[in-house]
Tab-separated table of C-alpha atoms and ligand atoms in Angstrom:
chain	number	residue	atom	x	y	z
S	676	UNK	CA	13.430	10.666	-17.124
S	677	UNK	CA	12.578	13.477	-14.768
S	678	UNK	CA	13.624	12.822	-11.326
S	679	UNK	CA	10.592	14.713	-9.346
S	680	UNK	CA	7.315	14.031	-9.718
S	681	UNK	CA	4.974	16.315	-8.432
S	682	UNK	CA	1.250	15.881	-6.908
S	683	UNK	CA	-1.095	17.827	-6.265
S	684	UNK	CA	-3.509	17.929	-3.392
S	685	UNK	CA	-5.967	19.900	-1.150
S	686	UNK	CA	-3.302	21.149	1.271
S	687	UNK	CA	-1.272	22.184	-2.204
S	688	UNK	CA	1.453	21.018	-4.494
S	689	UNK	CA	4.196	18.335	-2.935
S	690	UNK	CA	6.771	16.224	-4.787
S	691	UNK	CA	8.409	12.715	-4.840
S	692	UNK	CA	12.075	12.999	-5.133
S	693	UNK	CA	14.295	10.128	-6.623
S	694	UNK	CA	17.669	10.018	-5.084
S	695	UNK	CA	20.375	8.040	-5.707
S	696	UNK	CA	21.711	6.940	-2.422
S	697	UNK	CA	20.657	6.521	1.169
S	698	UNK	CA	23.478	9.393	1.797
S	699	UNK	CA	21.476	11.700	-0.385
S	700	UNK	CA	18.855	10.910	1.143
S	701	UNK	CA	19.927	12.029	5.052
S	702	UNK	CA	21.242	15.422	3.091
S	703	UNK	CA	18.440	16.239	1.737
S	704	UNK	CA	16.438	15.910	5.107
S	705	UNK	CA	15.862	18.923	7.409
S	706	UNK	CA	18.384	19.211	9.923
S	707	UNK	CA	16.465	21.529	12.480
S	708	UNK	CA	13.225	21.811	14.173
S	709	UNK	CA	12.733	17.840	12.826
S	710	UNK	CA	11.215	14.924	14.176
S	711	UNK	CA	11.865	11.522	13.123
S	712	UNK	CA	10.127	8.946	13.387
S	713	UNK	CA	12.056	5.759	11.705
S	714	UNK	CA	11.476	2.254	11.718
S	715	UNK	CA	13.869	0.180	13.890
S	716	UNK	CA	15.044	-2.151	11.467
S	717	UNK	CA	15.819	0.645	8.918
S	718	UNK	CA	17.586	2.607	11.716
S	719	UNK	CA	19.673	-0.667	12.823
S	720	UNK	CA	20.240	-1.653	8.706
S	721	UNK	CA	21.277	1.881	7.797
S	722	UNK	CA	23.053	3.086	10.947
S	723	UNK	CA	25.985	4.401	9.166
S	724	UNK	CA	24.520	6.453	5.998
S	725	UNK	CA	21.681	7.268	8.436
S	726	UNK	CA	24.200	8.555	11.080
S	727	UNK	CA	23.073	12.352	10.906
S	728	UNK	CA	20.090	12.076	11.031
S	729	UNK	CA	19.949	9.336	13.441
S	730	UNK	CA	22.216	11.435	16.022
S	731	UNK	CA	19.230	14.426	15.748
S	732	UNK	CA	17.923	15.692	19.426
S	733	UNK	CA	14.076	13.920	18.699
S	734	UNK	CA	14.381	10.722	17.008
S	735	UNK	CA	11.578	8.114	17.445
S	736	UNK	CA	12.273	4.403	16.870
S	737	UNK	CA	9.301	2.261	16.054
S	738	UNK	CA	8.846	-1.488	15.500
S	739	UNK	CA	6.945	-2.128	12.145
S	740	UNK	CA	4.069	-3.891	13.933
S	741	UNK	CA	0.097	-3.834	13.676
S	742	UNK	CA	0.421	-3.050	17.637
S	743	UNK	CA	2.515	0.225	17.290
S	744	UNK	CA	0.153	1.579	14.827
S	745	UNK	CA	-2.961	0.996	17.546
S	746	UNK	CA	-4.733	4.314	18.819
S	747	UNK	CA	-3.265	2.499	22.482
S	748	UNK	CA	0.428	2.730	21.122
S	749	UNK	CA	-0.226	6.935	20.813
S	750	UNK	CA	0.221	8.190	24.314
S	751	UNK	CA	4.038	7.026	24.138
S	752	UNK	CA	4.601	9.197	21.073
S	753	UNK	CA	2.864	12.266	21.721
S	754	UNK	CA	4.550	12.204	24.942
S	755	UNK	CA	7.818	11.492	22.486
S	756	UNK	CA	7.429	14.919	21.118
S	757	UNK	CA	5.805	16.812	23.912
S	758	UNK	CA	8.924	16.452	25.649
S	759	UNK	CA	11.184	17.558	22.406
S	760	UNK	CA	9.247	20.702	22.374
S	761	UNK	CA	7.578	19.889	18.952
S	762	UNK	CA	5.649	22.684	17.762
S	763	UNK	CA	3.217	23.457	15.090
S	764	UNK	CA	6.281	25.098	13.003
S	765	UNK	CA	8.259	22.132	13.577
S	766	UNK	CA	8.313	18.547	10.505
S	767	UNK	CA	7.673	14.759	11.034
S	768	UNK	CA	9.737	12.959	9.305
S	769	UNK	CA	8.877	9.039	9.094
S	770	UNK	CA	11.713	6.790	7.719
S	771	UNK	CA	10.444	3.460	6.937
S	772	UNK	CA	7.427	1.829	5.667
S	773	UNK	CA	3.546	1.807	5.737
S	774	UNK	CA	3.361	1.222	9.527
S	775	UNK	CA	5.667	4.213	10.239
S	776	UNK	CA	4.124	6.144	7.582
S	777	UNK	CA	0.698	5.570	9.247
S	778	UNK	CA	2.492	7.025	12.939
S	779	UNK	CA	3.811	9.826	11.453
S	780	UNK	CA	0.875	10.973	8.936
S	781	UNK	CA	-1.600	10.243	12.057
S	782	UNK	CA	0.776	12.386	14.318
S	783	UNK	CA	0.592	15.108	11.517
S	784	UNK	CA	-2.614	15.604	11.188
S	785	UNK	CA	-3.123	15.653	14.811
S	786	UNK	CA	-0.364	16.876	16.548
S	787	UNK	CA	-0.991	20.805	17.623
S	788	UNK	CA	-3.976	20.096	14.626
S	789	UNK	CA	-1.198	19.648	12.571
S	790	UNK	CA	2.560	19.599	11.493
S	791	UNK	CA	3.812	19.360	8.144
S	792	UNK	CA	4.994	15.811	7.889
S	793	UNK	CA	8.003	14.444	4.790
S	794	UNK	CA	8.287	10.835	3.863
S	795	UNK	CA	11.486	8.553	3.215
S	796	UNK	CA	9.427	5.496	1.943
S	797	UNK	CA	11.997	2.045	2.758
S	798	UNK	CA	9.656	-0.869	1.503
S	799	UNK	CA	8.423	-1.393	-2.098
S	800	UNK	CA	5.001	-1.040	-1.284
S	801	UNK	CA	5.216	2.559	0.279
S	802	UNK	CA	7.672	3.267	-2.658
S	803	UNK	CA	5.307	2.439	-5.177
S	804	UNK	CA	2.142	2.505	-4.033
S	805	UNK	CA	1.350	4.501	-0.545
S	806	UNK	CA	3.996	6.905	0.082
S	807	UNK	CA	1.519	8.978	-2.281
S	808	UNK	CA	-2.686	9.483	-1.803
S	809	UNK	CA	-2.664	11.039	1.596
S	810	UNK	CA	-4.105	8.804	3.561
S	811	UNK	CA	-3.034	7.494	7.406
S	812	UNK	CA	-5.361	4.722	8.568
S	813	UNK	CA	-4.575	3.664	12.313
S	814	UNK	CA	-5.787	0.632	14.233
S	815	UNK	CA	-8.062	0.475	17.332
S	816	UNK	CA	-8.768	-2.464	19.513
S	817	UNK	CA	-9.974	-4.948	17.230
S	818	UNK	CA	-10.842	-3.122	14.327
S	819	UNK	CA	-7.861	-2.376	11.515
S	820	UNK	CA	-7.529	1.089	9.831
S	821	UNK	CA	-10.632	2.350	11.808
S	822	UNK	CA	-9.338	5.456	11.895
S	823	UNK	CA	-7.727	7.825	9.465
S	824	UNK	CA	-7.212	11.208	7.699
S	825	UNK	CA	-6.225	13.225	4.575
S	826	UNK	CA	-3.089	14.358	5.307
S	827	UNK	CA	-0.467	14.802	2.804
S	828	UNK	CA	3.573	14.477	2.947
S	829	UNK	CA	5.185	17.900	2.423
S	830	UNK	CA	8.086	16.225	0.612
S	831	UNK	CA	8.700	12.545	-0.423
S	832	UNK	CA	12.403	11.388	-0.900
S	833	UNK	CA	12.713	8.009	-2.608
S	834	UNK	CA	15.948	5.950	-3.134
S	835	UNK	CA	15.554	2.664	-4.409
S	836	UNK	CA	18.820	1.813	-2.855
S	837	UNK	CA	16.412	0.567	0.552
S	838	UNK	CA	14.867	-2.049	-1.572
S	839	UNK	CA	18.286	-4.136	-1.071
S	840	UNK	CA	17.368	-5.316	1.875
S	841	UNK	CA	14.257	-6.307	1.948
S	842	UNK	CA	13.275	-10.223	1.797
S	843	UNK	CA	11.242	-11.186	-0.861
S	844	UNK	CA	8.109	-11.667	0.609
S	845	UNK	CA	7.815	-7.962	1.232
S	846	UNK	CA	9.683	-7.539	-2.098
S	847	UNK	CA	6.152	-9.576	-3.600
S	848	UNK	CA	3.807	-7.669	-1.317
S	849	UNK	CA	4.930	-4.554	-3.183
S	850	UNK	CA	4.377	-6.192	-6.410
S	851	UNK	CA	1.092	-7.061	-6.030
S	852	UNK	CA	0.367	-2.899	-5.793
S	853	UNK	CA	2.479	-2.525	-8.873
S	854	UNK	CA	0.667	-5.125	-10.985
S	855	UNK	CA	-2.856	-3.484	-9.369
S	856	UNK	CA	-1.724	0.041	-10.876
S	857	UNK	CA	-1.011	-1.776	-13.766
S	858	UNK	CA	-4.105	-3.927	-14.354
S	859	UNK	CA	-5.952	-0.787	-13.459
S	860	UNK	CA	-4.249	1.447	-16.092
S	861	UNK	CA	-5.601	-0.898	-18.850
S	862	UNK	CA	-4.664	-4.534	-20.562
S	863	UNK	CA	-1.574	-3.210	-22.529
S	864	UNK	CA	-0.028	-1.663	-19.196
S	865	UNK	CA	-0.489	-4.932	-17.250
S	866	UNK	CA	0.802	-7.213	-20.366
S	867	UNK	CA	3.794	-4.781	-20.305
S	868	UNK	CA	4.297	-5.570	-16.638
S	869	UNK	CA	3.609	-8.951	-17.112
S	870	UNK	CA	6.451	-9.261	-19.982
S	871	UNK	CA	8.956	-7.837	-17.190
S	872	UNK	CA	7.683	-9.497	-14.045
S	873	UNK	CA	10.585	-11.544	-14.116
S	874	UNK	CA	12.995	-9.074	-14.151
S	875	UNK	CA	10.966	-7.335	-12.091
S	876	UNK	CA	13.037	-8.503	-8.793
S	877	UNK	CA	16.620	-9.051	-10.184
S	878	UNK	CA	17.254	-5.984	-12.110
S	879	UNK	CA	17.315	-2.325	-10.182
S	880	UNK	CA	16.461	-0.523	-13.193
S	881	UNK	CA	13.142	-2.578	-14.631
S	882	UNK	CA	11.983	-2.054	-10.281
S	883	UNK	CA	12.557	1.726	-10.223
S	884	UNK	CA	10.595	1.849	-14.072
S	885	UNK	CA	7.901	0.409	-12.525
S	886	UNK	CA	7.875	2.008	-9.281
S	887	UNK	CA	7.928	5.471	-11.265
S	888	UNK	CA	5.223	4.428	-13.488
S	889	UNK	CA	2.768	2.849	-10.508
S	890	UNK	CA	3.434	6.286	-8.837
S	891	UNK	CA	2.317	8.552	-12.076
S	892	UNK	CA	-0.908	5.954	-12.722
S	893	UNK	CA	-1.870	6.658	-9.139
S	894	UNK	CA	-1.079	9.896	-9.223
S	895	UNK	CA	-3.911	10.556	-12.195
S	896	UNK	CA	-6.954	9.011	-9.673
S	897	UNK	CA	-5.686	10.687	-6.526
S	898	UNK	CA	-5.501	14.296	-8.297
S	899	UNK	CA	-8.892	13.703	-9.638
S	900	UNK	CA	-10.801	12.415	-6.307
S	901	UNK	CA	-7.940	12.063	-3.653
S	902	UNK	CA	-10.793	11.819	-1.060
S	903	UNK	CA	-11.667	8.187	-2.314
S	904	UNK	CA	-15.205	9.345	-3.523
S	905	UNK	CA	-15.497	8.001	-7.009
S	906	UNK	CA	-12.384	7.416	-9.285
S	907	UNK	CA	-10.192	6.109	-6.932
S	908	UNK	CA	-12.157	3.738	-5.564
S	909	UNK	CA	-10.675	1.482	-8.638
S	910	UNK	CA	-7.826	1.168	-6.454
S	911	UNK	CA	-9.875	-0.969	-4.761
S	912	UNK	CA	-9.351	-4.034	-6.981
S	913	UNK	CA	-8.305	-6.689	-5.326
S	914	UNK	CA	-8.608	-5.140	-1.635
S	915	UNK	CA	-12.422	-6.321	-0.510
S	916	UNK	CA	-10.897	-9.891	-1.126
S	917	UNK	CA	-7.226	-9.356	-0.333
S	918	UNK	CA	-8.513	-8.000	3.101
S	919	UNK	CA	-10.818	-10.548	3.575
S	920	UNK	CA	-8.396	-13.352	3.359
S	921	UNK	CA	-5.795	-11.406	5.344
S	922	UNK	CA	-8.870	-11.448	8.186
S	923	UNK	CA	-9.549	-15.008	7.772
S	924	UNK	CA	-5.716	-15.994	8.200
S	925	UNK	CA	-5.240	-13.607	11.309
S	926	UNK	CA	-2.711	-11.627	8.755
S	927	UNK	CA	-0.725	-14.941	7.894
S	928	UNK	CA	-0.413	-13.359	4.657
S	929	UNK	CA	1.439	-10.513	3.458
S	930	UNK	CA	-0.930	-7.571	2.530
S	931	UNK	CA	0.169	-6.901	-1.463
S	932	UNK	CA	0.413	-10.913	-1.581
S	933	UNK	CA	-3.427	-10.735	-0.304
S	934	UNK	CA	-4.528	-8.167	-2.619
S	935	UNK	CA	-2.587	-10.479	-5.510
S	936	UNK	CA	-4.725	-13.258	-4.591
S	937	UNK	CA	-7.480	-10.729	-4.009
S	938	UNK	CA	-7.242	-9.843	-7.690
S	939	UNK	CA	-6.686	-13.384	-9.416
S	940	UNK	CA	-9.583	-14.346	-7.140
S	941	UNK	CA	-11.841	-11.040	-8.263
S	942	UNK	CA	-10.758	-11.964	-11.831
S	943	UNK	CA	-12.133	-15.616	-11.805
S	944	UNK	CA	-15.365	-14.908	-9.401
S	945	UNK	CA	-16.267	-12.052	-12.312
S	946	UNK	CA	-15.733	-14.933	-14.845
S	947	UNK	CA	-18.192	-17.408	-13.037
S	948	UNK	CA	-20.959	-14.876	-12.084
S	949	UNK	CA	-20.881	-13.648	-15.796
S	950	UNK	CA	-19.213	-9.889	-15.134
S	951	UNK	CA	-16.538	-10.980	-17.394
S	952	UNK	CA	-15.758	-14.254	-19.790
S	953	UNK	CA	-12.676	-16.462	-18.726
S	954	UNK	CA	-10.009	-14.091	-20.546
S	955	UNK	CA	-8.832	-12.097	-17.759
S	956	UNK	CA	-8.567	-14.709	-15.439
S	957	UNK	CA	-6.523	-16.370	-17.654
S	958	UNK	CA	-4.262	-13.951	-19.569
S	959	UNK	CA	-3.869	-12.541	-15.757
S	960	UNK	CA	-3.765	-15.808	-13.988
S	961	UNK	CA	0.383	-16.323	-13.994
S	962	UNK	CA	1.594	-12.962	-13.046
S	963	UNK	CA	-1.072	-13.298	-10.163
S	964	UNK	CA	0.013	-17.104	-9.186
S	965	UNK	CA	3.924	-15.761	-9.394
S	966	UNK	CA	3.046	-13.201	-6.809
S	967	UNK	CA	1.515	-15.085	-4.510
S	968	UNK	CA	3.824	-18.124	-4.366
S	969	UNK	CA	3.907	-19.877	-1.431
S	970	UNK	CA	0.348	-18.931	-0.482
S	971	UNK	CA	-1.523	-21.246	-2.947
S	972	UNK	CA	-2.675	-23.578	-0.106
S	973	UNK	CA	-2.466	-21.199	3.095
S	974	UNK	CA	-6.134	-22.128	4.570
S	975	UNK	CA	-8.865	-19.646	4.250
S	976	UNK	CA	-12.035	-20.799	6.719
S	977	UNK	CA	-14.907	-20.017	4.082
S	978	UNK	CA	-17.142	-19.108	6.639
S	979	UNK	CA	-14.538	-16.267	8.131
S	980	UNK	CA	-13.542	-15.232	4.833
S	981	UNK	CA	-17.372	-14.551	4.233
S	982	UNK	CA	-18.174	-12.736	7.215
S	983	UNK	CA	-15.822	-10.679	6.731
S	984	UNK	CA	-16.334	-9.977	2.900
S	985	UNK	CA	-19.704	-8.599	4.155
S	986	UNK	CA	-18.255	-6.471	6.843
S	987	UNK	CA	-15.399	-4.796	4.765
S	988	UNK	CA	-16.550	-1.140	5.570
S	989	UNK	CA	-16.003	0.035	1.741
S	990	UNK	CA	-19.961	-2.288	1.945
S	991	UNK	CA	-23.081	-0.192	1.836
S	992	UNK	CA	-26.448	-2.345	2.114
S	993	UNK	CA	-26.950	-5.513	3.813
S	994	UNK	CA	-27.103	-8.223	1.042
S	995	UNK	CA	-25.014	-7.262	-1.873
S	996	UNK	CA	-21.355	-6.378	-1.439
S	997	UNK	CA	-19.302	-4.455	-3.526
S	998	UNK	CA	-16.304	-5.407	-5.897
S	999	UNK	CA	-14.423	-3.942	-8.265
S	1000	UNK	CA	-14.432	-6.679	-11.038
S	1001	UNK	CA	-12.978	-6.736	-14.498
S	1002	UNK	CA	-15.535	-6.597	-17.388
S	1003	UNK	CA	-14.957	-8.832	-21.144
S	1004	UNK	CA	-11.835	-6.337	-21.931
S	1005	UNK	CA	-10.091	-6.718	-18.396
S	1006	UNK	CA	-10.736	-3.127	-17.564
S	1007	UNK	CA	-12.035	-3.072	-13.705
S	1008	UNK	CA	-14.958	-1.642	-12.713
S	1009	UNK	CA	-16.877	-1.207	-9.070
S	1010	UNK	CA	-20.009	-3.000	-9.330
S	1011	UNK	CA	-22.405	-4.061	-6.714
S	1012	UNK	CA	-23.341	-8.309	-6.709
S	1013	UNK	CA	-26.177	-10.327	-4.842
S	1014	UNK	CA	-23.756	-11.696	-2.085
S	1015	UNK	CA	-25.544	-14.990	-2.940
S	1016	UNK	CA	-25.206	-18.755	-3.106
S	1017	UNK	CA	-23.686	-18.352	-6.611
S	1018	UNK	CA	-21.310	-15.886	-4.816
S	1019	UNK	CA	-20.241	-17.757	-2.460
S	1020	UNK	CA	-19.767	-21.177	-4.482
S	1021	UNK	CA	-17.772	-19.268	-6.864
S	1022	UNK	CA	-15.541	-17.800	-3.767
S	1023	UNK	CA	-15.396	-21.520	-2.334
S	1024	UNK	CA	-13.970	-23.149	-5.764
S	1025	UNK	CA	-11.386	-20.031	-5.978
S	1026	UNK	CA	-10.298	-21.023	-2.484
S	1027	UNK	CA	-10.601	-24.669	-2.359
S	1028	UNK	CA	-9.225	-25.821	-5.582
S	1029	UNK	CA	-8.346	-22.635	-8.463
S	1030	UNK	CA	-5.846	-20.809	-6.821
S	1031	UNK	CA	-3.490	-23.818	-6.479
S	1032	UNK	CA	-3.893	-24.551	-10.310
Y	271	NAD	N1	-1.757	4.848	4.567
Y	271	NAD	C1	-1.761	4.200	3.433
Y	271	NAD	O1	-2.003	4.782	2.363
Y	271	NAD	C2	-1.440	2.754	3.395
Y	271	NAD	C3	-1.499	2.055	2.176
Y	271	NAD	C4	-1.151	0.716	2.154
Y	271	NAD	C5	-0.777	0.086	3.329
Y	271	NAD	N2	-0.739	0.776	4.505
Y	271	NAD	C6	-0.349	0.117	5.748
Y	271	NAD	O2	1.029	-0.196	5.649
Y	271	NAD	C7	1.330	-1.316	6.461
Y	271	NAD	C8	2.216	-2.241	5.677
Y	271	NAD	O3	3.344	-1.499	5.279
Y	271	NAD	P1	4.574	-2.076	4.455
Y	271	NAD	O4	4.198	-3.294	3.727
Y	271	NAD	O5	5.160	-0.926	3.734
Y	271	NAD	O6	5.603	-2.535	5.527
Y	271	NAD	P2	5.840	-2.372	7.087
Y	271	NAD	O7	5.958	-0.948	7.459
Y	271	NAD	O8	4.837	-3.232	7.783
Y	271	NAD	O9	7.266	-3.084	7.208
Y	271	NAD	C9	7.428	-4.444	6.856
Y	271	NAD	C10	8.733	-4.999	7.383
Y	271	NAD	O10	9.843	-4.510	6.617
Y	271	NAD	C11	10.825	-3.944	7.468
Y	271	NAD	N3	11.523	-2.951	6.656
Y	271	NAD	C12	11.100	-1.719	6.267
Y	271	NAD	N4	11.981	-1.180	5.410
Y	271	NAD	C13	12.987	-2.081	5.258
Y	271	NAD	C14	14.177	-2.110	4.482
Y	271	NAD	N5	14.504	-1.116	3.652
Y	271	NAD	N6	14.972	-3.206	4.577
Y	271	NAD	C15	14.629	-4.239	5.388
Y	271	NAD	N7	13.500	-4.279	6.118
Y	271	NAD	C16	12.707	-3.201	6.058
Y	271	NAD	C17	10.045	-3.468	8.653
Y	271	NAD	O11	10.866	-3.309	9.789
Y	271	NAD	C18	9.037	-4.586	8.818
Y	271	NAD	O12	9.635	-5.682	9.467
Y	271	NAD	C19	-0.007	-1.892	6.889
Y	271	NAD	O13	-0.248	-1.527	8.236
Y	271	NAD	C20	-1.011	-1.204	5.990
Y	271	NAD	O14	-2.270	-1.053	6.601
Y	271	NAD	C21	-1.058	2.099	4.553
């Protein structure tokens, strides 16, 4: 087991670091001419291993909320640094999860056009799933991840030791990106998963081997199209859906739990509109329903969920919308489909009656 992984990407190489502890974590952080930018639960939970860090000259302390990652929330920060005397020469460092991630990355790639920016990933789904790739997506008004960039970490330090305190509903939001990388990686990858799910959440070990092998799965796509053209648009599955219900519920619902329910949901609409037979709904269907527990009978208006199913901006032409659906052997592909009444029915009985089966 190697304990970096390396990436590479169109601003150069960078790594992912696997540390032990959170202690090894704050040592192996920059300890001048930093930033920090740490979530405020992470920087309450971890006060005491955190402690150098933490007593820095520029540390930023952000609530993990839709709002702080909204183009109106900026002002506060840049002001934040302007008064610290950032400079171009100078690193971001966000502690926490996606929200901070998506600050700091934004601040990166914008900041005195750009800082070099290092990651300390604290929830499973940055761990395993968005801490690499590159991209910050920030919120405007209304609209969610409206705007965004390329910008990749310099450095990425990852301890698994965060993961203790998280609750499991964001402990099965990060799953549902682990089973995705999975499921995408082929049908024996995700029956491997599947034979460890339940271990999955009880056992360090069996989460860090699955963390480390979402990370190298991804880590193929985003080397060979990190800028989302073709390839990596796989890693898609599950998202026009999963975002569409997280619309429709005004973000009720966890967004890896959405994009688990997004993928069960892709997997049965491919089955009834004859992209795939029943098998990978099926041999799929349990991992999916374990995931997204609790959320069988959270109500999804139809008509919401369906406007915005057309809107999702990965869409291009008015009456078909694409999906990334698995074909007969469960391997996904993107395809384009008739957004029709055969569409829609099939999205109804997924809603209405499947998912709760
Ligand atoms: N840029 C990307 O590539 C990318 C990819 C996926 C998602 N995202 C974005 O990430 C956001 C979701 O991020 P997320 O799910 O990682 O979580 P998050 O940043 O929203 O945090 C979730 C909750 O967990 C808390 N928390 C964080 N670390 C903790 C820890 N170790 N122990 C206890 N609590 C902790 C936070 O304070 C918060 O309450 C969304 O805004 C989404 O759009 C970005």
């Amino acid at each position: 087991v190697t304990d970096v992984l390396d990436i590479q990407s169109h601003a150069g190489p960078y790594q992912v670091h696997f540390l032990a502890d959170v202690m090894a974590v704050a040592e192996a952080l920059p300890a001048s001419d930093v930033h920090i930018i740490v979530d405020a639960n992470v920087a309450r939970l971890y006060a005491e291993p955190l402690a150098r860090i933490l007593a820095l000259p520029s540390v930023l302390a952000v609530d993990a909320t839709e709002g702080a990652k909204s183009l109106e929330a900026f002002p506060a920060y840049v002001r934040h640094l302007v008064e610290r005397k950032a400079r171009r020469d100078h690193v971001l460092v966000a502690i926490g999860g996606g929200i901070t991630q998506d600050i700091t990355c934004f601040l990166a790639a914008t900041f005195a056009r750009g800082m070099d920016w290092w990651f300390v990933p604290t929830t499973l789904l940055a761990q395993a799933d968005s801490c690499i790739g590159s991209k910050s997506s920030v919120n405007c008004g209304e609209a969610k991840n409206i705007l965004g960039t390329f910008t990749p970490p310099r450095r990425v330090l990852l301890s698994t030791a965060f993961l203790r305190t998280l609750d499991e509903r964001e402990l099965r939001s990060g799953a549902g990106e682990i089973i995705k990388a999975h499921v995408i990686e082929g049908p024996n990858h995700f029956d491997e998963l599947a034979g460890s799910y339940a271990r999955l959440f009880g056992e360090p070990a069996v989460m860090e081997s699955f963390i480390r092998r979402s990370l190298a799965i991804k880590k193929g796509f985003i080397e060979e199209d990190e800028f989302d053209r073709a390839r990596r648009n796989l890693f898609n599955y599950g998202h026009s859906f999963g975002h569409a219900i997280e619309s429709a519920t005004d973000y009720a619902i966890p967004h890896g739990i959405a994009v688990a329910l997004g993928m069960d949901m892709a997997n049965f609409v491919a089955w009834r509109l004859g992209a795939a037979g029943p098998d990978p709904y099926y041999r799929m269907h349990a991992v999916m329903k374990a995931n997204y527990r609790g959320f069988e009978s959270t109500p999804v208006p139809m008509e919401r969920f369906l406007a915005a199913i057309g809107k999702d901006k990965k869409n291009s032409g008015a009456d078909t919308v694409t999906l990334i659906l698995p074909d007969g052997d469960g391997r996904v592909f993107r395809r384009a489909w008739p957004g029709d009444a055969g569409f829609r029915a099939a999205c109804a009985r997924f809603l209405d009656s499947e998912r709760s089966k």
